[in-house]
Amino acid sequence: MANPYVVDSFEFDSKIVYDRAVKETEVIKTLTEKYDVSNGKVAYKIYKKACNERVFSTVVGYSFMNKLRATIVETGTASPLDLKPVYVPSKNVDTLVGMRGEEKYQKLYGGQKILNKKLKIAVFALIVVIAAFVIIDYKTEYSVFTYFTNYKENMENELVDKYEKWDSELTEREEAVKIKEQELGINTDGESATSESAER
């Protein structure tokens, strides 16, 4: 019967190490899908971060690190002497896998998920605020968007226009009343011409 603990042509005799290798395979898959690891600069950033945080602890991860190293050297991004060597612990790999390895994994990719959530919330809040301003601006003639324009002058001109219109309407009405008074024979003091003649 074949050993079920095989990952990327590597056979493991421990389920703990096998599980860790599977997780490292998933991490490598995510990295290669998200980033262009054939680019020397990108490969260098991933290599440096993985070395500093000791992300990988199985032969699957070490193999990936060697591929990154080869890409970095081939593209001339850095010389082999400038590259930090991949740390391989002398202890049994089984002891390295567990909470410490999980914490590294969570630290590396958990932070990105939190950042993505916060970014989505911030974008949503910004859209809501912009929508609110647009609605306010649409319903009212003067809003925060007109603050930096000559809105004060426009408001004053509108008020002057209204007063001029009222004044002209009032003048027209006064003229109409005077004409009507003349037609009816009413003097400006309010007495009619007929009543004056009757008194005489």
PDB file of C-alpha atoms in Angstrom:
ATOM      1  CA  MET A   1       0.000   0.000   0.000  1.00  0.00           C
ATOM      2  CA  ALA A   2       1.314   3.441  -0.995  1.00  0.00           C
ATOM      3  CA  ASN A   3       2.154   6.012   1.655  1.00  0.00           C
ATOM      4  CA  PRO A   4      -0.658   8.626   1.776  1.00  0.00           C
ATOM      5  CA  TYR A   5       1.696  11.316   3.060  1.00  0.00           C
ATOM      6  CA  VAL A   6       3.051  12.597  -0.285  1.00  0.00           C
ATOM      7  CA  VAL A   7       3.232  16.268  -1.286  1.00  0.00           C
ATOM      8  CA  ASP A   8       4.902  17.523  -4.477  1.00  0.00           C
ATOM      9  CA  SER A   9       6.921  14.322  -4.954  1.00  0.00           C
ATOM     10  CA  PHE A  10       8.069  14.410  -1.305  1.00  0.00           C
ATOM     11  CA  GLU A  11       7.116  11.504   0.930  1.00  0.00           C
ATOM     12  CA  PHE A  12       6.649  12.065   4.664  1.00  0.00           C
ATOM     13  CA  ASP A  13       6.537   9.462   7.419  1.00  0.00           C
ATOM     14  CA  SER A  14       4.778  11.799   9.880  1.00  0.00           C
ATOM     15  CA  LYS A  15       1.250  13.172   9.586  1.00  0.00           C
ATOM     16  CA  ILE A  16       2.271  16.323  11.509  1.00  0.00           C
ATOM     17  CA  VAL A  17       5.031  17.150   9.027  1.00  0.00           C
ATOM     18  CA  TYR A  18       2.785  16.142   6.129  1.00  0.00           C
ATOM     19  CA  ASP A  19       0.036  18.541   7.329  1.00  0.00           C
ATOM     20  CA  ARG A  20       2.592  21.318   7.598  1.00  0.00           C
ATOM     21  CA  ALA A  21       3.861  20.552   4.086  1.00  0.00           C
ATOM     22  CA  VAL A  22       0.284  20.730   2.770  1.00  0.00           C
ATOM     23  CA  LYS A  23      -0.144  24.151   4.385  1.00  0.00           C
ATOM     24  CA  GLU A  24       3.145  25.331   2.949  1.00  0.00           C
ATOM     25  CA  THR A  25       1.971  24.144  -0.476  1.00  0.00           C
ATOM     26  CA  GLU A  26      -1.160  26.281  -0.061  1.00  0.00           C
ATOM     27  CA  VAL A  27       0.959  29.280   0.960  1.00  0.00           C
ATOM     28  CA  ILE A  28       3.225  28.794  -2.071  1.00  0.00           C
ATOM     29  CA  LYS A  29       0.193  28.467  -4.358  1.00  0.00           C
ATOM     30  CA  THR A  30      -1.294  31.701  -2.963  1.00  0.00           C
ATOM     31  CA  LEU A  31       2.012  33.533  -3.409  1.00  0.00           C
ATOM     32  CA  THR A  32       2.534  32.328  -6.982  1.00  0.00           C
ATOM     33  CA  GLU A  33      -1.063  33.211  -7.929  1.00  0.00           C
ATOM     34  CA  LYS A  34      -0.943  36.643  -6.312  1.00  0.00           C
ATOM     35  CA  TYR A  35       2.593  37.687  -7.263  1.00  0.00           C
ATOM     36  CA  ASP A  36       4.848  37.259 -10.293  1.00  0.00           C
ATOM     37  CA  VAL A  37       7.598  35.202  -8.659  1.00  0.00           C
ATOM     38  CA  SER A  38       9.511  35.114 -11.961  1.00  0.00           C
ATOM     39  CA  ASN A  39      10.234  38.818 -11.395  1.00  0.00           C
ATOM     40  CA  GLY A  40      13.548  39.086  -9.542  1.00  0.00           C
ATOM     41  CA  LYS A  41      12.491  42.010  -7.339  1.00  0.00           C
ATOM     42  CA  VAL A  42       9.262  40.302  -6.291  1.00  0.00           C
ATOM     43  CA  ALA A  43      11.087  37.034  -5.646  1.00  0.00           C
ATOM     44  CA  TYR A  44      13.661  38.906  -3.542  1.00  0.00           C
ATOM     45  CA  LYS A  45      10.976  40.525  -1.350  1.00  0.00           C
ATOM     46  CA  ILE A  46       9.231  37.190  -0.741  1.00  0.00           C
ATOM     47  CA  TYR A  47      12.545  35.412  -0.107  1.00  0.00           C
ATOM     48  CA  LYS A  48      13.725  38.056   2.349  1.00  0.00           C
ATOM     49  CA  LYS A  49      10.419  38.070   4.278  1.00  0.00           C
ATOM     50  CA  ALA A  50      10.253  34.274   4.402  1.00  0.00           C
ATOM     51  CA  CYS A  51      13.875  34.088   5.637  1.00  0.00           C
ATOM     52  CA  ASN A  52      13.370  36.722   8.324  1.00  0.00           C
ATOM     53  CA  GLU A  53      10.142  35.195   9.623  1.00  0.00           C
ATOM     54  CA  ARG A  54      11.217  31.572   9.053  1.00  0.00           C
ATOM     55  CA  VAL A  55       7.893  30.800   7.421  1.00  0.00           C
ATOM     56  CA  PHE A  56       8.866  27.431   5.961  1.00  0.00           C
ATOM     57  CA  SER A  57       9.919  24.384   7.948  1.00  0.00           C
ATOM     58  CA  THR A  58       9.531  21.463   5.523  1.00  0.00           C
ATOM     59  CA  VAL A  59      11.334  20.376   2.393  1.00  0.00           C
ATOM     60  CA  VAL A  60       8.408  21.730   0.312  1.00  0.00           C
ATOM     61  CA  GLY A  61       9.047  25.257   1.588  1.00  0.00           C
ATOM     62  CA  TYR A  62      12.814  24.893   1.314  1.00  0.00           C
ATOM     63  CA  SER A  63      12.452  23.788  -2.300  1.00  0.00           C
ATOM     64  CA  PHE A  64      10.347  26.882  -3.049  1.00  0.00           C
ATOM     65  CA  MET A  65      12.952  29.080  -1.356  1.00  0.00           C
ATOM     66  CA  ASN A  66      15.681  27.559  -3.576  1.00  0.00           C
ATOM     67  CA  LYS A  67      13.594  28.369  -6.677  1.00  0.00           C
ATOM     68  CA  LEU A  68      13.194  31.974  -5.482  1.00  0.00           C
ATOM     69  CA  ARG A  69      16.923  32.149  -4.809  1.00  0.00           C
ATOM     70  CA  ALA A  70      17.703  30.876  -8.326  1.00  0.00           C
ATOM     71  CA  THR A  71      15.336  33.478  -9.858  1.00  0.00           C
ATOM     72  CA  ILE A  72      16.939  36.278  -7.837  1.00  0.00           C
ATOM     73  CA  VAL A  73      20.459  35.294  -8.929  1.00  0.00           C
ATOM     74  CA  GLU A  74      19.509  34.624 -12.585  1.00  0.00           C
ATOM     75  CA  THR A  75      17.772  38.006 -12.955  1.00  0.00           C
ATOM     76  CA  GLY A  76      20.730  39.790 -11.356  1.00  0.00           C
ATOM     77  CA  THR A  77      18.618  41.286  -8.575  1.00  0.00           C
ATOM     78  CA  ALA A  78      21.141  40.168  -5.955  1.00  0.00           C
ATOM     79  CA  SER A  79      24.265  38.064  -5.825  1.00  0.00           C
ATOM     80  CA  PRO A  80      24.330  34.744  -3.914  1.00  0.00           C
ATOM     81  CA  LEU A  81      26.662  36.336  -1.337  1.00  0.00           C
ATOM     82  CA  ASP A  82      24.086  39.053  -0.595  1.00  0.00           C
ATOM     83  CA  LEU A  83      21.284  36.565   0.001  1.00  0.00           C
ATOM     84  CA  LYS A  84      20.600  35.346   3.493  1.00  0.00           C
ATOM     85  CA  PRO A  85      20.822  31.551   3.714  1.00  0.00           C
ATOM     86  CA  VAL A  86      17.661  29.530   4.349  1.00  0.00           C
ATOM     87  CA  TYR A  87      17.477  28.546   8.002  1.00  0.00           C
ATOM     88  CA  VAL A  88      17.145  24.804   8.581  1.00  0.00           C
ATOM     89  CA  PRO A  89      16.836  23.876  12.270  1.00  0.00           C
ATOM     90  CA  SER A  90      18.846  20.999  13.678  1.00  0.00           C
ATOM     91  CA  LYS A  91      15.898  19.899  15.836  1.00  0.00           C
ATOM     92  CA  ASN A  92      13.374  17.374  14.695  1.00  0.00           C
ATOM     93  CA  VAL A  93      10.951  19.047  12.268  1.00  0.00           C
ATOM     94  CA  ASP A  94       8.011  17.599  14.231  1.00  0.00           C
ATOM     95  CA  THR A  95       8.818  19.868  17.162  1.00  0.00           C
ATOM     96  CA  LEU A  96       8.861  22.953  14.952  1.00  0.00           C
ATOM     97  CA  VAL A  97       5.429  22.315  13.543  1.00  0.00           C
ATOM     98  CA  GLY A  98       2.547  23.278  15.748  1.00  0.00           C
ATOM     99  CA  MET A  99       1.573  26.543  17.318  1.00  0.00           C
ATOM    100  CA  ARG A 100       4.780  28.350  16.372  1.00  0.00           C
ATOM    101  CA  GLY A 101       4.399  27.460  12.719  1.00  0.00           C
ATOM    102  CA  GLU A 102       0.688  28.282  12.777  1.00  0.00           C
ATOM    103  CA  GLU A 103       1.405  31.635  14.393  1.00  0.00           C
ATOM    104  CA  LYS A 104       3.876  32.496  11.609  1.00  0.00           C
ATOM    105  CA  TYR A 105       1.313  31.531   8.999  1.00  0.00           C
ATOM    106  CA  GLN A 106      -1.409  33.585  10.695  1.00  0.00           C
ATOM    107  CA  LYS A 107       0.915  36.525  11.178  1.00  0.00           C
ATOM    108  CA  LEU A 108       1.925  36.504   7.530  1.00  0.00           C
ATOM    109  CA  TYR A 109      -1.547  36.184   5.996  1.00  0.00           C
ATOM    110  CA  GLY A 110      -3.971  36.998   8.818  1.00  0.00           C
ATOM    111  CA  GLY A 111      -2.828  40.620   8.900  1.00  0.00           C
ATOM    112  CA  GLN A 112      -3.565  41.015   5.198  1.00  0.00           C
ATOM    113  CA  LYS A 113      -7.153  39.787   5.701  1.00  0.00           C
ATOM    114  CA  ILE A 114      -7.723  42.308   8.505  1.00  0.00           C
ATOM    115  CA  LEU A 115      -6.261  45.084   6.350  1.00  0.00           C
ATOM    116  CA  ASN A 116      -8.550  44.118   3.459  1.00  0.00           C
ATOM    117  CA  LYS A 117     -11.618  44.212   5.747  1.00  0.00           C
ATOM    118  CA  LYS A 118     -10.679  47.624   7.127  1.00  0.00           C
ATOM    119  CA  LEU A 119     -10.087  48.926   3.613  1.00  0.00           C
ATOM    120  CA  LYS A 120     -13.509  47.691   2.465  1.00  0.00           C
ATOM    121  CA  ILE A 121     -15.193  49.361   5.462  1.00  0.00           C
ATOM    122  CA  ALA A 122     -13.352  52.637   4.801  1.00  0.00           C
ATOM    123  CA  VAL A 123     -14.299  52.599   1.097  1.00  0.00           C
ATOM    124  CA  PHE A 124     -17.947  51.868   1.966  1.00  0.00           C
ATOM    125  CA  ALA A 125     -18.017  54.725   4.512  1.00  0.00           C
ATOM    126  CA  LEU A 126     -16.470  57.092   1.956  1.00  0.00           C
ATOM    127  CA  ILE A 127     -19.105  56.124  -0.638  1.00  0.00           C
ATOM    128  CA  VAL A 128     -21.899  56.759   1.894  1.00  0.00           C
ATOM    129  CA  VAL A 129     -20.490  60.199   2.778  1.00  0.00           C
ATOM    130  CA  ILE A 130     -20.102  61.177  -0.883  1.00  0.00           C
ATOM    131  CA  ALA A 131     -23.639  59.953  -1.641  1.00  0.00           C
ATOM    132  CA  ALA A 132     -24.987  62.025   1.275  1.00  0.00           C
ATOM    133  CA  PHE A 133     -23.228  65.159  -0.002  1.00  0.00           C
ATOM    134  CA  VAL A 134     -24.515  64.567  -3.530  1.00  0.00           C
ATOM    135  CA  ILE A 135     -28.094  64.157  -2.271  1.00  0.00           C
ATOM    136  CA  ILE A 136     -27.828  67.314  -0.147  1.00  0.00           C
ATOM    137  CA  ASP A 137     -26.295  69.189  -3.065  1.00  0.00           C
ATOM    138  CA  TYR A 138     -29.035  67.963  -5.412  1.00  0.00           C
ATOM    139  CA  LYS A 139     -31.871  69.009  -3.088  1.00  0.00           C
ATOM    140  CA  THR A 140     -30.488  72.387  -2.057  1.00  0.00           C
ATOM    141  CA  GLU A 141     -29.056  75.073  -4.269  1.00  0.00           C
ATOM    142  CA  TYR A 142     -26.224  75.899  -1.850  1.00  0.00           C
ATOM    143  CA  SER A 143     -24.214  73.222  -0.117  1.00  0.00           C
ATOM    144  CA  VAL A 144     -20.694  72.300   0.897  1.00  0.00           C
ATOM    145  CA  PHE A 145     -19.766  71.940  -2.778  1.00  0.00           C
ATOM    146  CA  THR A 146     -20.524  75.627  -3.448  1.00  0.00           C
ATOM    147  CA  TYR A 147     -18.441  76.832  -0.496  1.00  0.00           C
ATOM    148  CA  PHE A 148     -15.413  77.700  -2.610  1.00  0.00           C
ATOM    149  CA  THR A 149     -17.428  79.375  -5.379  1.00  0.00           C
ATOM    150  CA  ASN A 150     -18.923  82.878  -5.455  1.00  0.00           C
ATOM    151  CA  TYR A 151     -22.135  81.662  -3.846  1.00  0.00           C
ATOM    152  CA  LYS A 152     -22.414  84.702  -1.526  1.00  0.00           C
ATOM    153  CA  GLU A 153     -22.430  87.077  -4.468  1.00  0.00           C
ATOM    154  CA  ASN A 154     -25.011  84.907  -6.231  1.00  0.00           C
ATOM    155  CA  MET A 155     -27.234  84.909  -3.146  1.00  0.00           C
ATOM    156  CA  GLU A 156     -26.984  88.707  -2.834  1.00  0.00           C
ATOM    157  CA  ASN A 157     -27.820  89.133  -6.530  1.00  0.00           C
ATOM    158  CA  GLU A 158     -30.837  86.864  -6.151  1.00  0.00           C
ATOM    159  CA  LEU A 159     -32.074  88.890  -3.158  1.00  0.00           C
ATOM    160  CA  VAL A 160     -31.591  92.177  -5.041  1.00  0.00           C
ATOM    161  CA  ASP A 161     -33.471  90.744  -8.032  1.00  0.00           C
ATOM    162  CA  LYS A 162     -36.343  89.677  -5.772  1.00  0.00           C
ATOM    163  CA  TYR A 163     -36.565  93.112  -4.139  1.00  0.00           C
ATOM    164  CA  GLU A 164     -36.450  94.842  -7.532  1.00  0.00           C
ATOM    165  CA  LYS A 165     -39.225  92.579  -8.786  1.00  0.00           C
ATOM    166  CA  TRP A 166     -41.340  93.286  -5.697  1.00  0.00           C
ATOM    167  CA  ASP A 167     -40.682  97.024  -6.086  1.00  0.00           C
ATOM    168  CA  SER A 168     -41.748  96.997  -9.735  1.00  0.00           C
ATOM    169  CA  GLU A 169     -44.863  94.952  -8.883  1.00  0.00           C
ATOM    170  CA  LEU A 170     -45.704  97.380  -6.087  1.00  0.00           C
ATOM    171  CA  THR A 171     -45.240 100.375  -8.407  1.00  0.00           C
ATOM    172  CA  GLU A 172     -47.476  98.729 -11.024  1.00  0.00           C
ATOM    173  CA  ARG A 173     -50.166  98.114  -8.415  1.00  0.00           C
ATOM    174  CA  GLU A 174     -49.969 101.696  -7.169  1.00  0.00           C
ATOM    175  CA  GLU A 175     -50.377 102.941 -10.732  1.00  0.00           C
ATOM    176  CA  ALA A 176     -53.335 100.617 -11.244  1.00  0.00           C
ATOM    177  CA  VAL A 177     -54.945 101.887  -8.026  1.00  0.00           C
ATOM    178  CA  LYS A 178     -54.450 105.534  -9.095  1.00  0.00           C
ATOM    179  CA  ILE A 179     -56.021 104.821 -12.483  1.00  0.00           C
ATOM    180  CA  LYS A 180     -58.961 103.073 -10.812  1.00  0.00           C
ATOM    181  CA  GLU A 181     -59.369 105.987  -8.377  1.00  0.00           C
ATOM    182  CA  GLN A 182     -59.450 108.428 -11.284  1.00  0.00           C
ATOM    183  CA  GLU A 183     -62.051 106.294 -13.059  1.00  0.00           C
ATOM    184  CA  LEU A 184     -64.215 106.208  -9.961  1.00  0.00           C
ATOM    185  CA  GLY A 185     -63.568 109.855  -9.207  1.00  0.00           C
ATOM    186  CA  ILE A 186     -61.936 109.222  -5.892  1.00  0.00           C
ATOM    187  CA  ASN A 187     -59.493 111.852  -4.567  1.00  0.00           C
ATOM    188  CA  THR A 188     -56.263 110.903  -2.880  1.00  0.00           C
ATOM    189  CA  ASP A 189     -57.752 111.817   0.499  1.00  0.00           C
ATOM    190  CA  GLY A 190     -60.302 109.028   0.010  1.00  0.00           C
ATOM    191  CA  GLU A 191     -63.434 111.123  -0.754  1.00  0.00           C
ATOM    192  CA  SER A 192     -65.235 110.757  -4.066  1.00  0.00           C
ATOM    193  CA  ALA A 193     -65.952 113.741  -6.337  1.00  0.00           C
ATOM    194  CA  THR A 194     -69.698 113.057  -6.224  1.00  0.00           C
ATOM    195  CA  SER A 195     -69.840 113.337  -2.460  1.00  0.00           C
ATOM    196  CA  GLU A 196     -68.014 116.713  -2.569  1.00  0.00           C
ATOM    197  CA  SER A 197     -70.454 118.090  -5.117  1.00  0.00           C
ATOM    198  CA  ALA A 198     -73.411 116.844  -3.077  1.00  0.00           C
ATOM    199  CA  GLU A 199     -72.171 118.729  -0.028  1.00  0.00           C
ATOM    200  CA  ARG A 200     -71.947 121.956  -2.027  1.00  0.00           C
TER     201      ARG A 200
END
